[in-house]
Short mmCIF file of C-alpha atoms and ligand atoms in Angstrom, two decimals:
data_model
loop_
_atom_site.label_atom_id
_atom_site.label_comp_id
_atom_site.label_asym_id
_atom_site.label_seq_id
_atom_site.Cartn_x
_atom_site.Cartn_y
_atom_site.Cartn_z
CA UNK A 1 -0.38 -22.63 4.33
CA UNK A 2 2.98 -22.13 3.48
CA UNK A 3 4.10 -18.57 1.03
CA UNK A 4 6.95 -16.67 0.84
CA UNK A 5 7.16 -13.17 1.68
CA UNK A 6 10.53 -12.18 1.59
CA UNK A 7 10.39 -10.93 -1.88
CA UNK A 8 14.22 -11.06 -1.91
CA UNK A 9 16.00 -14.12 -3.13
CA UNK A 10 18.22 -14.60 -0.28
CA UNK A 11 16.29 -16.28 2.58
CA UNK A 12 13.67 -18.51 1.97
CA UNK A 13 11.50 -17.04 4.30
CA UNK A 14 8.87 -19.14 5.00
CA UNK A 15 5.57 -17.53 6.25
CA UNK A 16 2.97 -19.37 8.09
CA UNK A 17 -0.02 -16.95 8.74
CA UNK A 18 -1.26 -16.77 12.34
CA UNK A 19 -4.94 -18.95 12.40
CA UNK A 20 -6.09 -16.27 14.64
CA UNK A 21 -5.42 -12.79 13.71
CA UNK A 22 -6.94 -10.13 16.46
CA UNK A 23 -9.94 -9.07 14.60
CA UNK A 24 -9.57 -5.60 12.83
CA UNK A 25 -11.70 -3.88 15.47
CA UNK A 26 -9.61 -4.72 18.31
CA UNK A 27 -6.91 -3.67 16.57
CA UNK A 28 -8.06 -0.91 15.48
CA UNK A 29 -8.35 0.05 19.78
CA UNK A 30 -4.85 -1.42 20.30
CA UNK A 31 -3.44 0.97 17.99
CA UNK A 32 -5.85 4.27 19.09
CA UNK A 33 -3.27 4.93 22.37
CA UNK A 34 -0.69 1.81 22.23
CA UNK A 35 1.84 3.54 24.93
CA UNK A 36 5.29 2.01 24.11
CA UNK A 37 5.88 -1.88 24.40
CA UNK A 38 2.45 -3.57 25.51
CA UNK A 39 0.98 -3.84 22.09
CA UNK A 40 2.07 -6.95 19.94
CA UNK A 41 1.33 -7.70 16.53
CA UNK A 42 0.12 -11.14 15.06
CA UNK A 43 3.43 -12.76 13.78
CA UNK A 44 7.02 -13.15 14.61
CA UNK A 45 9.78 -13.90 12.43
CA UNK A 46 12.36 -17.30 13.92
CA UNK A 47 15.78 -18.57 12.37
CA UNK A 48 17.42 -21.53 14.12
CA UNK A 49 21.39 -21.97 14.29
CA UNK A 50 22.86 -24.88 15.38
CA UNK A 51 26.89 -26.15 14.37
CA UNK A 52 25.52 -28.94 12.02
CA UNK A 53 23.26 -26.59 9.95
CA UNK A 54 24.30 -23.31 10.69
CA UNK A 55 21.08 -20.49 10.02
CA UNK A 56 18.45 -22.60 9.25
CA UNK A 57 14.46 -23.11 9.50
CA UNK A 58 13.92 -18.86 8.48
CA UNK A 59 9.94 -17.97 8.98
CA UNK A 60 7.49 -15.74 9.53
CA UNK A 61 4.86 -17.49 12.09
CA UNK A 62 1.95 -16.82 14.73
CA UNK A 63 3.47 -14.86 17.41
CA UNK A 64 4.19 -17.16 20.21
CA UNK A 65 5.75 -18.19 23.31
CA UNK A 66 9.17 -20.35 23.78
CA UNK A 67 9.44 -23.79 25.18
CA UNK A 68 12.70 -23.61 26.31
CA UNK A 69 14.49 -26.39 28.86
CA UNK A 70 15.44 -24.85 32.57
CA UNK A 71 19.16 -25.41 31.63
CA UNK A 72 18.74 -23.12 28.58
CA UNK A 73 22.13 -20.74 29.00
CA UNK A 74 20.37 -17.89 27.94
CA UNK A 75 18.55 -18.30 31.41
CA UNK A 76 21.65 -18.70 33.11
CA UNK A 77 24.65 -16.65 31.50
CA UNK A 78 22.78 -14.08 29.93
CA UNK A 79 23.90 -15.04 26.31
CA UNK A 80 21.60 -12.74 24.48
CA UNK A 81 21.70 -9.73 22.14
CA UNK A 82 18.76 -7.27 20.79
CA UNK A 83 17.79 -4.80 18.37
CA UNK A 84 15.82 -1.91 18.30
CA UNK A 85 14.34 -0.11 15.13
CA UNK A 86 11.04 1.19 13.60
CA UNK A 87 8.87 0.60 10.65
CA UNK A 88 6.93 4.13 9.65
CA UNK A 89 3.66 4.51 7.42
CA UNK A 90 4.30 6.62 4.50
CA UNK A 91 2.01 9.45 3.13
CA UNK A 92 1.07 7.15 0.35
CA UNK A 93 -0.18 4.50 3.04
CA UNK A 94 3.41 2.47 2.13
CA UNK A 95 6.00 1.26 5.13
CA UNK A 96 9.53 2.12 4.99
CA UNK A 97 11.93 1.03 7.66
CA UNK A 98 15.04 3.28 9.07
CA UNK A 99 18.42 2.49 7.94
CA UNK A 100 17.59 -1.45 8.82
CA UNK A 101 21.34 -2.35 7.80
CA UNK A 102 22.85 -0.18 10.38
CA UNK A 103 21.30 -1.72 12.71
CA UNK A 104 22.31 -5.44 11.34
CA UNK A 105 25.69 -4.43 11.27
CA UNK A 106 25.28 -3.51 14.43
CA UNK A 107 23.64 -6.97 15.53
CA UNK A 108 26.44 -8.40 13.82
CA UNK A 109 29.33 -6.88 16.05
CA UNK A 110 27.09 -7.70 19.23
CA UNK A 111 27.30 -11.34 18.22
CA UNK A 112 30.95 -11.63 17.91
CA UNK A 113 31.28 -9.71 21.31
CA UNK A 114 28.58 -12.08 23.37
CA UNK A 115 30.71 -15.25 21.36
CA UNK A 116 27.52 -15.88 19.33
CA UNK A 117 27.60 -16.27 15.40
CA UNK A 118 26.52 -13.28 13.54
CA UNK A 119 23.52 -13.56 11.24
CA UNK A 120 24.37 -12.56 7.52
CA UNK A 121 23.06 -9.14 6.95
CA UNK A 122 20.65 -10.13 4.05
CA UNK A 123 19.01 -12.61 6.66
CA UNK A 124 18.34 -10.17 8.94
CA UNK A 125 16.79 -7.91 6.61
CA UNK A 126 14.56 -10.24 4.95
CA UNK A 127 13.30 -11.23 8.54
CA UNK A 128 12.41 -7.92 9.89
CA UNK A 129 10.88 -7.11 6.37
CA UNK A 130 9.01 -10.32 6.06
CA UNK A 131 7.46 -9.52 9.25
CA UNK A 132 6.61 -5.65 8.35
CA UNK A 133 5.11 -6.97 5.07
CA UNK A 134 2.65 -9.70 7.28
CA UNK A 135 2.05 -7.04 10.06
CA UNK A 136 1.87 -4.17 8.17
CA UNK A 137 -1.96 -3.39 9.28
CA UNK A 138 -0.32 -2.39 12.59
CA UNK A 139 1.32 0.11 11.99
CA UNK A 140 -0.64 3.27 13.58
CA UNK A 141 -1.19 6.18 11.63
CA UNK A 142 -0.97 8.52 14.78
CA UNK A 143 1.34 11.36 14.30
CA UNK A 144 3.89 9.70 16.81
CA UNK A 145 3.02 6.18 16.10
CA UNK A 146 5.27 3.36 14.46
CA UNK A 147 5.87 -0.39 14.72
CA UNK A 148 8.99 -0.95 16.90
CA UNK A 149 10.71 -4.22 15.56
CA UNK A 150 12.44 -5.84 18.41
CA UNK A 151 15.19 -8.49 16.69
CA UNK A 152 17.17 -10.67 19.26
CA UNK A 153 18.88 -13.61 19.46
CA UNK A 154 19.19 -16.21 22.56
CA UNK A 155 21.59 -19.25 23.64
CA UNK A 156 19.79 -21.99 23.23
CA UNK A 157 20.43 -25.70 24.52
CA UNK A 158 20.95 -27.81 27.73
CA UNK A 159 24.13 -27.12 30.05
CA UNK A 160 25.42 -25.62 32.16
CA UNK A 161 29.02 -25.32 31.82
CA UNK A 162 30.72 -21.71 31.49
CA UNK A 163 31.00 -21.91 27.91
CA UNK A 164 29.86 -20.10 24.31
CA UNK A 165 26.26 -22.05 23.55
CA UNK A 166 26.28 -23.84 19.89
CA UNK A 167 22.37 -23.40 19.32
CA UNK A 168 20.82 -20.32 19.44
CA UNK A 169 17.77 -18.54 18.75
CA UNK A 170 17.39 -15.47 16.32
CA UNK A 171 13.80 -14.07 16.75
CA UNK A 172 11.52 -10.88 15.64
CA UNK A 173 8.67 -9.37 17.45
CA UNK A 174 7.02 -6.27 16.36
CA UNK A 175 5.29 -4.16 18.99
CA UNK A 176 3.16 -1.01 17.91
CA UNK A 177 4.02 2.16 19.15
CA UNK A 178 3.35 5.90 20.70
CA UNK A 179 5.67 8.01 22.54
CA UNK A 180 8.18 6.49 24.79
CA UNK A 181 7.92 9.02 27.56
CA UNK A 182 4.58 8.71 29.44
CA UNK A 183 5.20 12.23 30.69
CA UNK A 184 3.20 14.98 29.46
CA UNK A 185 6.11 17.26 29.97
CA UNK A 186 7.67 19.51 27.08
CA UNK A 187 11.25 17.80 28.69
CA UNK A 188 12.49 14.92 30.54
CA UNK A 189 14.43 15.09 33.76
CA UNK A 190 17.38 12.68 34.79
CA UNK A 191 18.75 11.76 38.13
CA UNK A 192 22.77 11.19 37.69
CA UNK A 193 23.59 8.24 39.73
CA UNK A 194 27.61 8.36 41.71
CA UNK A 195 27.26 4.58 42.77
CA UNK A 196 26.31 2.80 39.59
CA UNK A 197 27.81 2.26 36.26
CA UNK A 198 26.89 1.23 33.23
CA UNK A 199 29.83 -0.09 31.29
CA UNK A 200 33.70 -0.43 32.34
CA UNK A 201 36.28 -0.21 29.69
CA UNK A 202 36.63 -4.02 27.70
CA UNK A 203 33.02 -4.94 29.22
CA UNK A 204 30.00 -5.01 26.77
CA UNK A 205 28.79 -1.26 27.01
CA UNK A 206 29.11 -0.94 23.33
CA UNK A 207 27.26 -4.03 22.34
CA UNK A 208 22.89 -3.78 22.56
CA UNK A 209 23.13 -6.92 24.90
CA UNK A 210 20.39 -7.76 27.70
CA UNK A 211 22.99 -7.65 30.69
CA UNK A 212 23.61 -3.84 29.75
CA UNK A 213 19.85 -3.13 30.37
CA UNK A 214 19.61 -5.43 33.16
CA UNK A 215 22.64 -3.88 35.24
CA UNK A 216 21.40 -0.52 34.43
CA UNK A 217 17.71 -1.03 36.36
CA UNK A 218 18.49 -0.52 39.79
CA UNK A 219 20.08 2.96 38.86
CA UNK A 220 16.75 3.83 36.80
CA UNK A 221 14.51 2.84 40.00
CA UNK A 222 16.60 4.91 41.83
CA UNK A 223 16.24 8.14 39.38
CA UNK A 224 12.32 7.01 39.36
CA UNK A 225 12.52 7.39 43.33
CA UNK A 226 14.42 10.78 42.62
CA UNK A 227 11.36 11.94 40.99
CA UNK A 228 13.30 11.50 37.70
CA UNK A 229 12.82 9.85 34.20
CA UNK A 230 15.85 8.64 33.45
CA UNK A 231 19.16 8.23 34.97
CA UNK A 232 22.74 9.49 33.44
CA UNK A 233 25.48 7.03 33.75
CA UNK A 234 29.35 8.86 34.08
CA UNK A 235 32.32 7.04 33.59
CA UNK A 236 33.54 4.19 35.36
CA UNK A 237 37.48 5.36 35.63
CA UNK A 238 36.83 9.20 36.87
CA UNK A 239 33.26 9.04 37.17
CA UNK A 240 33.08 12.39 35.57
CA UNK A 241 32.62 12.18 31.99
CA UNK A 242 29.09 11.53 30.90
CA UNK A 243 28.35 8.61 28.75
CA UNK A 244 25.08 7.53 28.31
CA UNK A 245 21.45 7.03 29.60
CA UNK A 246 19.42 4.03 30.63
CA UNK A 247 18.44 3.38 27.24
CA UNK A 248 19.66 6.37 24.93
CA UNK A 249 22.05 8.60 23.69
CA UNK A 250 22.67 12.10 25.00
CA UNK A 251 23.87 15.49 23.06
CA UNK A 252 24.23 19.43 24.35
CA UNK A 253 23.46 22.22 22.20
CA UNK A 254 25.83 25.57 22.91
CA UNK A 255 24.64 29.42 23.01
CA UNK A 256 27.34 29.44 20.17
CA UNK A 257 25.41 26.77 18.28
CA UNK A 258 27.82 24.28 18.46
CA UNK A 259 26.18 20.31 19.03
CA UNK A 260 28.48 18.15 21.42
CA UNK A 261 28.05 13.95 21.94
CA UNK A 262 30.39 11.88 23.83
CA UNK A 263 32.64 9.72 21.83
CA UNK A 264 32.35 5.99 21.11
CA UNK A 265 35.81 4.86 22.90
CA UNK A 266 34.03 1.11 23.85
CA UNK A 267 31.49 1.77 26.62
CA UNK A 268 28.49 3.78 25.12
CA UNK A 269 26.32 2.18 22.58
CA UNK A 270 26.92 2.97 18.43
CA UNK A 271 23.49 4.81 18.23
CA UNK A 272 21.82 5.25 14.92
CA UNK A 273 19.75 7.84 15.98
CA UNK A 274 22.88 9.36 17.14
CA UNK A 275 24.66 9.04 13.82
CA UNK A 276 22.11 10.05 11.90
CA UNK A 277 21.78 13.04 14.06
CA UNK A 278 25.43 13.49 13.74
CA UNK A 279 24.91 13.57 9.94
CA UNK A 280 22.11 16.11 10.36
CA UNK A 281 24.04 18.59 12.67
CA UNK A 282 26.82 18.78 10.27
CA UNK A 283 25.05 18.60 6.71
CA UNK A 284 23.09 21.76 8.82
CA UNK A 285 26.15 23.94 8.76
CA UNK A 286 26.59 23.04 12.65
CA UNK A 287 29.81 22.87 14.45
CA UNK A 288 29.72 18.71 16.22
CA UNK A 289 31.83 17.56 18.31
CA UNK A 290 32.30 14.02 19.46
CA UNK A 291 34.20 15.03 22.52
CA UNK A 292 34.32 13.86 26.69
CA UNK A 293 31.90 16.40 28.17
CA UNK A 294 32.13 16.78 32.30
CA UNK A 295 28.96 16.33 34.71
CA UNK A 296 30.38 19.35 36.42
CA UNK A 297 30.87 21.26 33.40
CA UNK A 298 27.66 20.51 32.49
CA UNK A 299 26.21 22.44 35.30
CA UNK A 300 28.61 25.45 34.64
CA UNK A 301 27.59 25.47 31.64
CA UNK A 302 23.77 25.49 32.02
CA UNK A 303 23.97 27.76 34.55
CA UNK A 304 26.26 30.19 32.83
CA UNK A 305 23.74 30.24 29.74
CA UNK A 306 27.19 28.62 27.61
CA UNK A 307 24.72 25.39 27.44
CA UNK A 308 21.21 26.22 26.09
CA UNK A 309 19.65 23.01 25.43
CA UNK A 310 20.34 19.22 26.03
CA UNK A 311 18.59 15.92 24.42
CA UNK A 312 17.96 12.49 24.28
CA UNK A 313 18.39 10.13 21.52
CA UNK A 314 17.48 7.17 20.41
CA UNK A 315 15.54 4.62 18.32
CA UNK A 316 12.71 4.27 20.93
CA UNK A 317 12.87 7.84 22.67
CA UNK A 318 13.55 9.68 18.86
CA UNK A 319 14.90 12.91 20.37
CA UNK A 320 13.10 14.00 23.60
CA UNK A 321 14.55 17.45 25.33
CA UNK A 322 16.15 16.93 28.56
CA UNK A 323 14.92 20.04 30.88
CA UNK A 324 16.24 18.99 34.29
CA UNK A 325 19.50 16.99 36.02
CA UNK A 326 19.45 16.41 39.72
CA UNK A 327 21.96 14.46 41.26
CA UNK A 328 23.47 14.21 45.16
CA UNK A 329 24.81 17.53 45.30
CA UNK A 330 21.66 19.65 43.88
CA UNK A 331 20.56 19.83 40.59
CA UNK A 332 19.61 22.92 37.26
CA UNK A 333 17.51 23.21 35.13
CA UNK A 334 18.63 23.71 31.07
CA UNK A 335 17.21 26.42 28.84
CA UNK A 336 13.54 26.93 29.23
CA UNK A 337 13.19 23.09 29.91
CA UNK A 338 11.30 22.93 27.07
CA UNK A 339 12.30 22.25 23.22
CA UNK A 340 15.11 24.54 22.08
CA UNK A 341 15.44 25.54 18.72
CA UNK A 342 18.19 23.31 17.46
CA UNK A 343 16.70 20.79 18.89
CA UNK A 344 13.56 20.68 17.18
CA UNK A 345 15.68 21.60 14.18
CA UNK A 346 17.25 18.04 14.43
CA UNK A 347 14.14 16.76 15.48
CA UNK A 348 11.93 17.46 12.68
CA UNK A 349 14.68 16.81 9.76
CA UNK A 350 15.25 13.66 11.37
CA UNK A 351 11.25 12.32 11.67
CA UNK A 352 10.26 14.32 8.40
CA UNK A 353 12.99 11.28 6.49
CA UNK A 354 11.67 8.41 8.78
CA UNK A 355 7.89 9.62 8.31
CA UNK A 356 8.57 10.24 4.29
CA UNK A 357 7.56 14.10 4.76
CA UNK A 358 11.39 15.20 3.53
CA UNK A 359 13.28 13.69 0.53
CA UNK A 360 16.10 11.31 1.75
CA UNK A 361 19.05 12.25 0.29
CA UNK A 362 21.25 9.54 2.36
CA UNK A 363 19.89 6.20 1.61
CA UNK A 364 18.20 5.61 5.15
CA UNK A 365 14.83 5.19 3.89
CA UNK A 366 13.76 1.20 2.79
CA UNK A 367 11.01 0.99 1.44
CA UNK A 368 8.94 -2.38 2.52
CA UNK A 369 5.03 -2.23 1.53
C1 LIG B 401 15.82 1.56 21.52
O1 LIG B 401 15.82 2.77 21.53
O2 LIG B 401 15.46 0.92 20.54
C2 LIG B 401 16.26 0.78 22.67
O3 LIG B 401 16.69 -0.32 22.50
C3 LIG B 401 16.10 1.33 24.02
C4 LIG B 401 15.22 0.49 24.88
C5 LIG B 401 15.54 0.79 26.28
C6 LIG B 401 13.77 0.72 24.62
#
């Protein structure tokens, strides 16, 4: 059977419903405790490029695997980008998504930095809501639960020549969702590594590609083996300025109430958690700053009491306290290492727009079901 879901006039979304849905009851126990990446819904939304066509073939379809040949660049070069963002049920049983065209702007720039073409906005959109409209039964109603949409594209073809691919790949899976921590912790501890980086100047750091992720592994194995949940990545010049975690955005709260990020100079990833949080801070009277913040200074600072609380942020870790930093030469604790006021100040108006419990005064909230 062939329908259209898109409900928008500018992709004709095709949508091809899977022949064998899991039955309601095993859903029903995928969703009760889902963890964070394991569970996978029934469909998956597919748009084909290639030169002679350009975006073509846009559908919503069974969830299934890739035939792909051996000489696929993707395999070999790493050609690939990704997405991450979350669908939320609404009090009134509805699903909105979270500021969906940041994050296909964001796809777009990634493209043009991994020499793939960018997919027009309005496609991208209608994909990831064609596919929250089919899978819509999966999103959990737990307090912490959502469906994590997971939009990437791949190089596609047959070579193997050291050159931009001209087929690709744009695909959608949706993957329901708890917490992103396992820990039962009130905080999350991070191990800062001295040998690794993540991202040089002119490298990729900034764009959500695979080979980010990738290179970043061995450093979280190591924080894992440090009895730590995540590592903290410094600079690759000084290696002294903190940029970024394995997978998320960091800020530190002040005594003087003050809310500090590093700044987006090319190497740390355009976070809209982090924006939005940004937004927050300062529509909350705060004082932000989007300023270089020192590893070392850090520790002065949480020791002297000037720091008071430190966080995580982003689309898949929302904003999870950071209560602990250990590196080579020792390591502190921060506040209480548990959730500091401003903080869960941030926290809660952040999830109260995405969950529909606060009024949205900035636009972030689409509405899909
Ligand atoms: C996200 O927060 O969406 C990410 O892409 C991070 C990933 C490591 C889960």
């Amino acid at each position: 059977m062939i329908a259209d879901v898109s409900e928008a006039d500018h992709t004709d979304l095709a949508f091809e419903p899977a022949a064998k849905p899991v039955p309601a009851e095993e859903r029903a126990k995928l969703l009760a405790d889902p963890g964070f990446g394991r569970v996978f819904t029934d469909h998956m939304a597919i748009i084909e490029y290639d030169e002679r066509q350009g975006w073509h073939d846009a559908r919503i379809t069974a969830r299934h695997p890739f035939t792909m040949d051996p000489a696929s660049p993707v395999l070999h070069y790493a050609q690939e980008i990704f997405e991450g963002m979350k669908a939320y049920r609404r009090p009134d049983g509805g699903a909105a998504l979270f500021r969906p065209d940041a994050n296909a702007r964001r796809f777009a720039k990634s493209a043009l930095r991994l020499a793939m073409p960018p997919l027009p906005e309005e496609m991208f959109l209608d994909s990831i809501r064609g596919l929250v409209r089919a899978d819509r039964e999966w999103i959990p109603e737990t307090e912490d639960g959502s469906l994590y949409l997971r939009p990437f594209m791949i190089a596609n073809g047959s070579f193997l020549g050291m050159r931009p691919s001209t087929e690709f790949i744009y695909a959608v899976i949706a993957s329901s969702v708890g917490a992103y921590f396992k820990t039962d912790a009130p905080s999350v501890s991070l191990w800062v590594t001295r040998e690794y980086v993540r991202a040089a100047p002119g490298g990729t750091g900034e764009a959500k590609c695979g080979g980010n992720y990738a290179g970043s592994l061995v450093a979280q194995a190591e924080a894992v083996r440090q009895g730590c949940d995540q590592v903290v990545f410094l600079d690759a010049i000084e290696r002294r300025w903190v940029e970024e975690l394995g997978g998320m955005n960091v800020f530190f709260v002040f005594a003087d109430g003050s809310v500090q990020t590093p700044p987006l100079t090319g190497t740390i990833l355009h976070g809209v958690t982090r924006d939005s949080l940004l937004t927050l801070a300062r529509d909350m009277g705060l004082v932000v700053r989007e300023e270089p913040y020192a590893i070392d200074q850090w520790r002065a600072d949480a020791e002297s009491g000037r720091l008071t609380e430190a966080f995580a942020c982003g689309t898949a870790a929302v904003v999870t306290p950071i209560g602990r930093v250990k590196g080579t030469d020792g390591e502190f604790t921060i506040g209480g290492q548990s959730i500091g006021p401003t903080t869960m100040r941030l926290r809660s108006a952040l999830v109260d727009i995405q969950r529909g419990h606060a009024p949205d005064p900035y636009g972030w909230i689409d509405r899909v079901v």
